[in-house]
Short mmCIF file of N, CA, C and O in Angstrom, two decimals:
data_model
loop_
_atom_site.label_atom_id
_atom_site.label_comp_id
_atom_site.label_asym_id
_atom_site.label_seq_id
_atom_site.Cartn_x
_atom_site.Cartn_y
_atom_site.Cartn_z
N UNK A 29 -16.39 97.35 -78.14
CA UNK A 29 -15.61 98.18 -77.03
C UNK A 29 -15.41 96.70 -76.01
O UNK A 29 -14.47 97.17 -75.22
N UNK A 30 -15.71 96.02 -76.25
CA UNK A 30 -15.35 94.59 -75.30
C UNK A 30 -13.73 93.99 -75.54
O UNK A 30 -13.39 93.58 -74.54
N UNK A 31 -13.06 94.26 -76.45
CA UNK A 31 -11.99 94.14 -76.90
C UNK A 31 -10.78 95.22 -76.12
O UNK A 31 -10.15 94.87 -75.32
N UNK A 32 -11.63 96.15 -75.81
CA UNK A 32 -10.65 97.29 -75.09
C UNK A 32 -11.10 96.59 -73.47
O UNK A 32 -9.73 96.78 -72.89
N UNK A 33 -11.65 96.44 -72.83
CA UNK A 33 -11.97 95.76 -71.54
C UNK A 33 -10.78 94.47 -71.45
O UNK A 33 -10.30 94.64 -70.11
N UNK A 34 -11.13 94.16 -72.60
CA UNK A 34 -10.44 92.60 -72.60
C UNK A 34 -8.44 93.06 -72.34
O UNK A 34 -7.87 92.44 -71.99
N UNK A 35 -7.96 93.57 -73.02
CA UNK A 35 -6.96 94.07 -73.38
C UNK A 35 -6.55 94.94 -72.35
O UNK A 35 -5.22 94.96 -72.07
N UNK A 36 -7.11 95.94 -71.93
CA UNK A 36 -6.67 96.67 -70.49
C UNK A 36 -5.94 96.08 -69.47
O UNK A 36 -4.60 96.60 -69.12
N UNK A 37 -6.32 94.89 -68.29
CA UNK A 37 -5.44 94.51 -67.60
C UNK A 37 -4.35 94.11 -68.15
O UNK A 37 -3.34 94.16 -67.45
N UNK A 38 -4.22 93.30 -69.53
CA UNK A 38 -2.82 92.93 -69.88
C UNK A 38 -1.79 94.00 -70.23
O UNK A 38 -0.68 93.90 -69.92
N UNK A 39 -2.66 95.04 -70.92
CA UNK A 39 -1.94 96.60 -71.48
C UNK A 39 -1.14 96.87 -69.62
O UNK A 39 0.18 97.31 -69.69
N UNK A 40 -1.28 96.67 -68.57
CA UNK A 40 -1.28 97.52 -67.11
C UNK A 40 -0.31 96.50 -66.60
O UNK A 40 0.59 97.30 -66.01
N UNK A 41 -0.05 95.71 -66.96
CA UNK A 41 0.50 94.63 -66.15
C UNK A 41 1.89 94.59 -67.18
O UNK A 41 2.83 94.36 -66.40
N UNK A 42 1.96 94.83 -68.27
CA UNK A 42 2.89 94.76 -69.63
C UNK A 42 3.66 96.24 -68.93
O UNK A 42 5.08 96.25 -68.65
N UNK A 43 2.76 97.11 -68.45
CA UNK A 43 3.63 98.51 -68.46
C UNK A 43 4.11 98.56 -66.93
O UNK A 43 5.44 99.01 -66.62
N UNK A 44 3.78 97.76 -65.74
CA UNK A 44 3.73 97.36 -64.36
C UNK A 44 5.14 96.74 -64.46
O UNK A 44 6.20 96.69 -63.83
N UNK A 45 5.07 95.66 -65.23
CA UNK A 45 6.49 94.44 -65.60
C UNK A 45 7.41 95.44 -65.73
O UNK A 45 8.52 95.04 -65.71
N UNK A 46 7.51 96.18 -66.81
CA UNK A 46 8.70 97.02 -67.45
C UNK A 46 8.96 98.11 -66.51
O UNK A 46 10.60 98.36 -66.62
N UNK A 47 7.94 98.54 -65.80
CA UNK A 47 8.61 99.62 -64.88
C UNK A 47 9.60 98.80 -63.90
O UNK A 47 10.82 99.26 -63.67
N UNK A 48 9.18 97.76 -63.65
CA UNK A 48 9.62 96.87 -62.37
C UNK A 48 11.07 96.31 -63.18
O UNK A 48 12.06 96.74 -62.34
N UNK A 49 11.20 96.41 -64.12
CA UNK A 49 12.48 95.55 -64.77
C UNK A 49 13.44 96.99 -65.08
O UNK A 49 14.70 96.90 -64.72
N UNK A 50 12.94 97.66 -65.43
CA UNK A 50 13.88 99.15 -65.62
C UNK A 50 14.53 99.69 -63.95
O UNK A 50 15.35 99.89 -63.88
N UNK A 51 13.22 99.62 -62.99
CA UNK A 51 13.83 99.79 -61.61
C UNK A 51 14.93 98.84 -61.40
O UNK A 51 15.86 99.56 -60.31
N UNK A 52 14.74 97.72 -61.47
CA UNK A 52 15.63 96.74 -60.80
C UNK A 52 16.86 96.94 -61.92
O UNK A 52 18.05 97.07 -61.12
N UNK A 53 17.16 97.17 -62.90
CA UNK A 53 18.19 96.98 -63.91
C UNK A 53 18.50 98.41 -63.57
O UNK A 53 20.01 98.71 -63.46
N UNK A 54 18.39 99.57 -63.17
CA UNK A 54 18.58 100.76 -62.71
C UNK A 54 19.49 101.04 -61.54
O UNK A 54 20.43 101.55 -61.10
N UNK A 55 18.71 100.02 -60.51
CA UNK A 55 19.43 99.72 -59.28
C UNK A 55 20.81 99.23 -59.04
O UNK A 55 21.46 98.88 -58.13
N UNK A 56 21.21 98.41 -60.10
CA UNK A 56 22.17 97.56 -60.10
C UNK A 56 23.59 98.27 -60.21
O UNK A 56 23.54 99.43 -61.03
N UNK A 57 24.64 98.30 -59.48
CA UNK A 57 25.67 98.64 -59.43
C UNK A 57 25.84 100.03 -58.70
O UNK A 57 25.38 100.04 -57.93
N UNK A 58 26.58 101.23 -59.40
CA UNK A 58 26.52 102.05 -58.56
C UNK A 58 27.59 102.32 -57.32
O UNK A 58 28.41 101.66 -57.08
N UNK A 59 27.45 103.40 -56.89
CA UNK A 59 27.97 103.84 -55.42
C UNK A 59 28.28 102.50 -54.52
O UNK A 59 28.89 102.22 -53.86
N UNK A 60 26.85 102.01 -54.37
CA UNK A 60 26.87 101.01 -53.25
C UNK A 60 26.81 99.66 -53.82
O UNK A 60 27.33 98.52 -53.10
N UNK A 61 27.59 99.46 -54.90
CA UNK A 61 28.06 98.20 -55.44
C UNK A 61 28.87 97.41 -54.61
O UNK A 61 28.99 96.47 -54.21
N UNK A 62 30.08 97.82 -54.35
CA UNK A 62 31.10 97.67 -53.31
C UNK A 62 30.65 97.23 -52.21
O UNK A 62 30.90 96.13 -51.62
N UNK A 63 30.10 97.97 -51.38
CA UNK A 63 29.33 97.29 -50.23
C UNK A 63 28.38 96.20 -50.02
O UNK A 63 28.52 95.62 -49.31
N UNK A 64 27.58 96.25 -51.21
CA UNK A 64 26.52 94.77 -51.44
C UNK A 64 27.65 94.19 -51.63
O UNK A 64 27.05 92.62 -51.16
N UNK A 65 28.41 94.03 -52.77
CA UNK A 65 29.16 92.77 -52.91
C UNK A 65 29.72 92.25 -51.80
O UNK A 65 29.70 91.54 -51.40
N UNK A 66 30.25 93.36 -50.93
CA UNK A 66 31.05 92.95 -49.46
C UNK A 66 30.31 92.21 -48.75
O UNK A 66 30.40 91.05 -48.23
N UNK A 67 28.77 92.63 -48.65
CA UNK A 67 27.97 92.01 -47.70
C UNK A 67 27.48 90.80 -48.30
O UNK A 67 27.55 89.62 -47.58
N UNK A 68 27.36 90.50 -49.77
CA UNK A 68 27.09 88.97 -50.11
C UNK A 68 28.32 87.97 -49.89
O UNK A 68 28.11 87.06 -49.50
N UNK A 69 29.68 88.70 -50.26
CA UNK A 69 30.70 87.73 -50.07
C UNK A 69 31.05 87.44 -48.27
O UNK A 69 31.07 86.43 -47.92
N UNK A 70 30.56 88.34 -47.17
CA UNK A 70 30.76 88.09 -45.92
C UNK A 70 29.60 86.84 -45.67
O UNK A 70 29.80 86.20 -45.26
N UNK A 71 28.25 87.07 -45.95
CA UNK A 71 27.36 86.06 -46.06
C UNK A 71 27.56 84.86 -46.38
O UNK A 71 27.50 83.87 -45.86
N UNK A 72 28.16 84.63 -47.75
CA UNK A 72 28.84 83.55 -48.35
C UNK A 72 30.04 82.91 -47.37
O UNK A 72 29.82 81.35 -46.81
N UNK A 73 30.98 83.46 -47.07
CA UNK A 73 32.00 82.87 -46.24
C UNK A 73 31.21 82.63 -44.56
O UNK A 73 31.88 81.38 -44.17
N UNK A 74 30.25 83.28 -44.16
CA UNK A 74 29.95 82.70 -43.16
C UNK A 74 29.14 81.20 -43.23
O UNK A 74 29.33 80.56 -42.28
N UNK A 75 28.13 81.21 -44.75
CA UNK A 75 27.35 80.39 -44.57
C UNK A 75 28.48 78.90 -45.14
O UNK A 75 28.32 77.71 -44.15
N UNK A 76 29.32 78.79 -45.77
CA UNK A 76 30.68 77.91 -45.78
C UNK A 76 31.10 77.43 -44.95
O UNK A 76 31.96 76.47 -44.41
N UNK A 77 31.59 78.79 -43.71
CA UNK A 77 32.46 78.42 -42.45
C UNK A 77 31.64 77.51 -41.94
O UNK A 77 32.07 76.48 -41.35
N UNK A 78 30.20 77.77 -41.75
CA UNK A 78 29.53 76.84 -40.95
C UNK A 78 29.04 75.67 -41.50
O UNK A 78 28.96 74.11 -40.58
N UNK A 79 29.28 75.41 -42.67
CA UNK A 79 29.36 74.33 -43.60
C UNK A 79 30.65 73.45 -43.29
O UNK A 79 30.83 72.41 -43.84
N UNK A 80 31.65 73.87 -42.83
CA UNK A 80 33.28 72.97 -42.56
C UNK A 80 33.80 73.63 -43.95
O UNK A 80 35.03 72.84 -44.09
N UNK A 81 33.46 74.49 -44.54
CA UNK A 81 34.57 74.26 -46.06
C UNK A 81 35.10 76.16 -46.17
O UNK A 81 35.09 76.90 -45.15
N UNK A 82 36.21 75.99 -46.53
CA UNK A 82 37.24 77.30 -47.02
C UNK A 82 36.47 77.97 -48.27
O UNK A 82 36.54 77.50 -49.34
N UNK A 83 36.35 79.37 -47.70
CA UNK A 83 36.35 79.96 -49.22
C UNK A 83 37.47 80.98 -49.91
O UNK A 83 38.59 81.40 -48.88
N UNK A 84 37.45 80.57 -50.71
CA UNK A 84 38.76 81.11 -51.45
C UNK A 84 38.58 82.19 -52.51
O UNK A 84 36.97 82.19 -52.70
N UNK A 85 39.06 83.27 -52.91
CA UNK A 85 38.53 84.26 -53.88
C UNK A 85 37.98 83.98 -55.30
O UNK A 85 36.91 84.25 -55.68
N UNK A 86 38.56 82.61 -55.48
CA UNK A 86 37.93 82.51 -57.13
C UNK A 86 36.60 81.51 -56.76
O UNK A 86 35.66 81.40 -57.41
N UNK A 87 36.31 80.78 -55.77
CA UNK A 87 35.25 80.10 -54.88
C UNK A 87 33.81 81.14 -54.73
O UNK A 87 33.11 81.17 -54.66
N UNK A 88 34.22 82.60 -54.36
CA UNK A 88 33.46 83.57 -53.99
C UNK A 88 32.45 83.60 -54.93
O UNK A 88 31.04 84.14 -54.59
N UNK A 89 33.14 84.18 -56.07
CA UNK A 89 32.03 84.47 -57.47
C UNK A 89 31.98 84.07 -58.46
O UNK A 89 33.38 82.93 -58.64
N UNK A 90 30.86 83.82 -59.32
CA UNK A 90 31.00 82.82 -60.28
C UNK A 90 31.18 83.70 -61.73
O UNK A 90 30.64 85.03 -61.50
#
């Protein structure tokens, strides 16, 4: 029975990690995607403007 005690923490962590990845993947995109993209683009523009650079549409996203 020691093998069960040894494998339980690993199995629990594997299940929790899988649930985390599924949640992250499901939350990508959707109705909020454009709003999130606009917020990121605005933050990039502010940071690059503070650095003295100009932002073009091609530079904002990779």
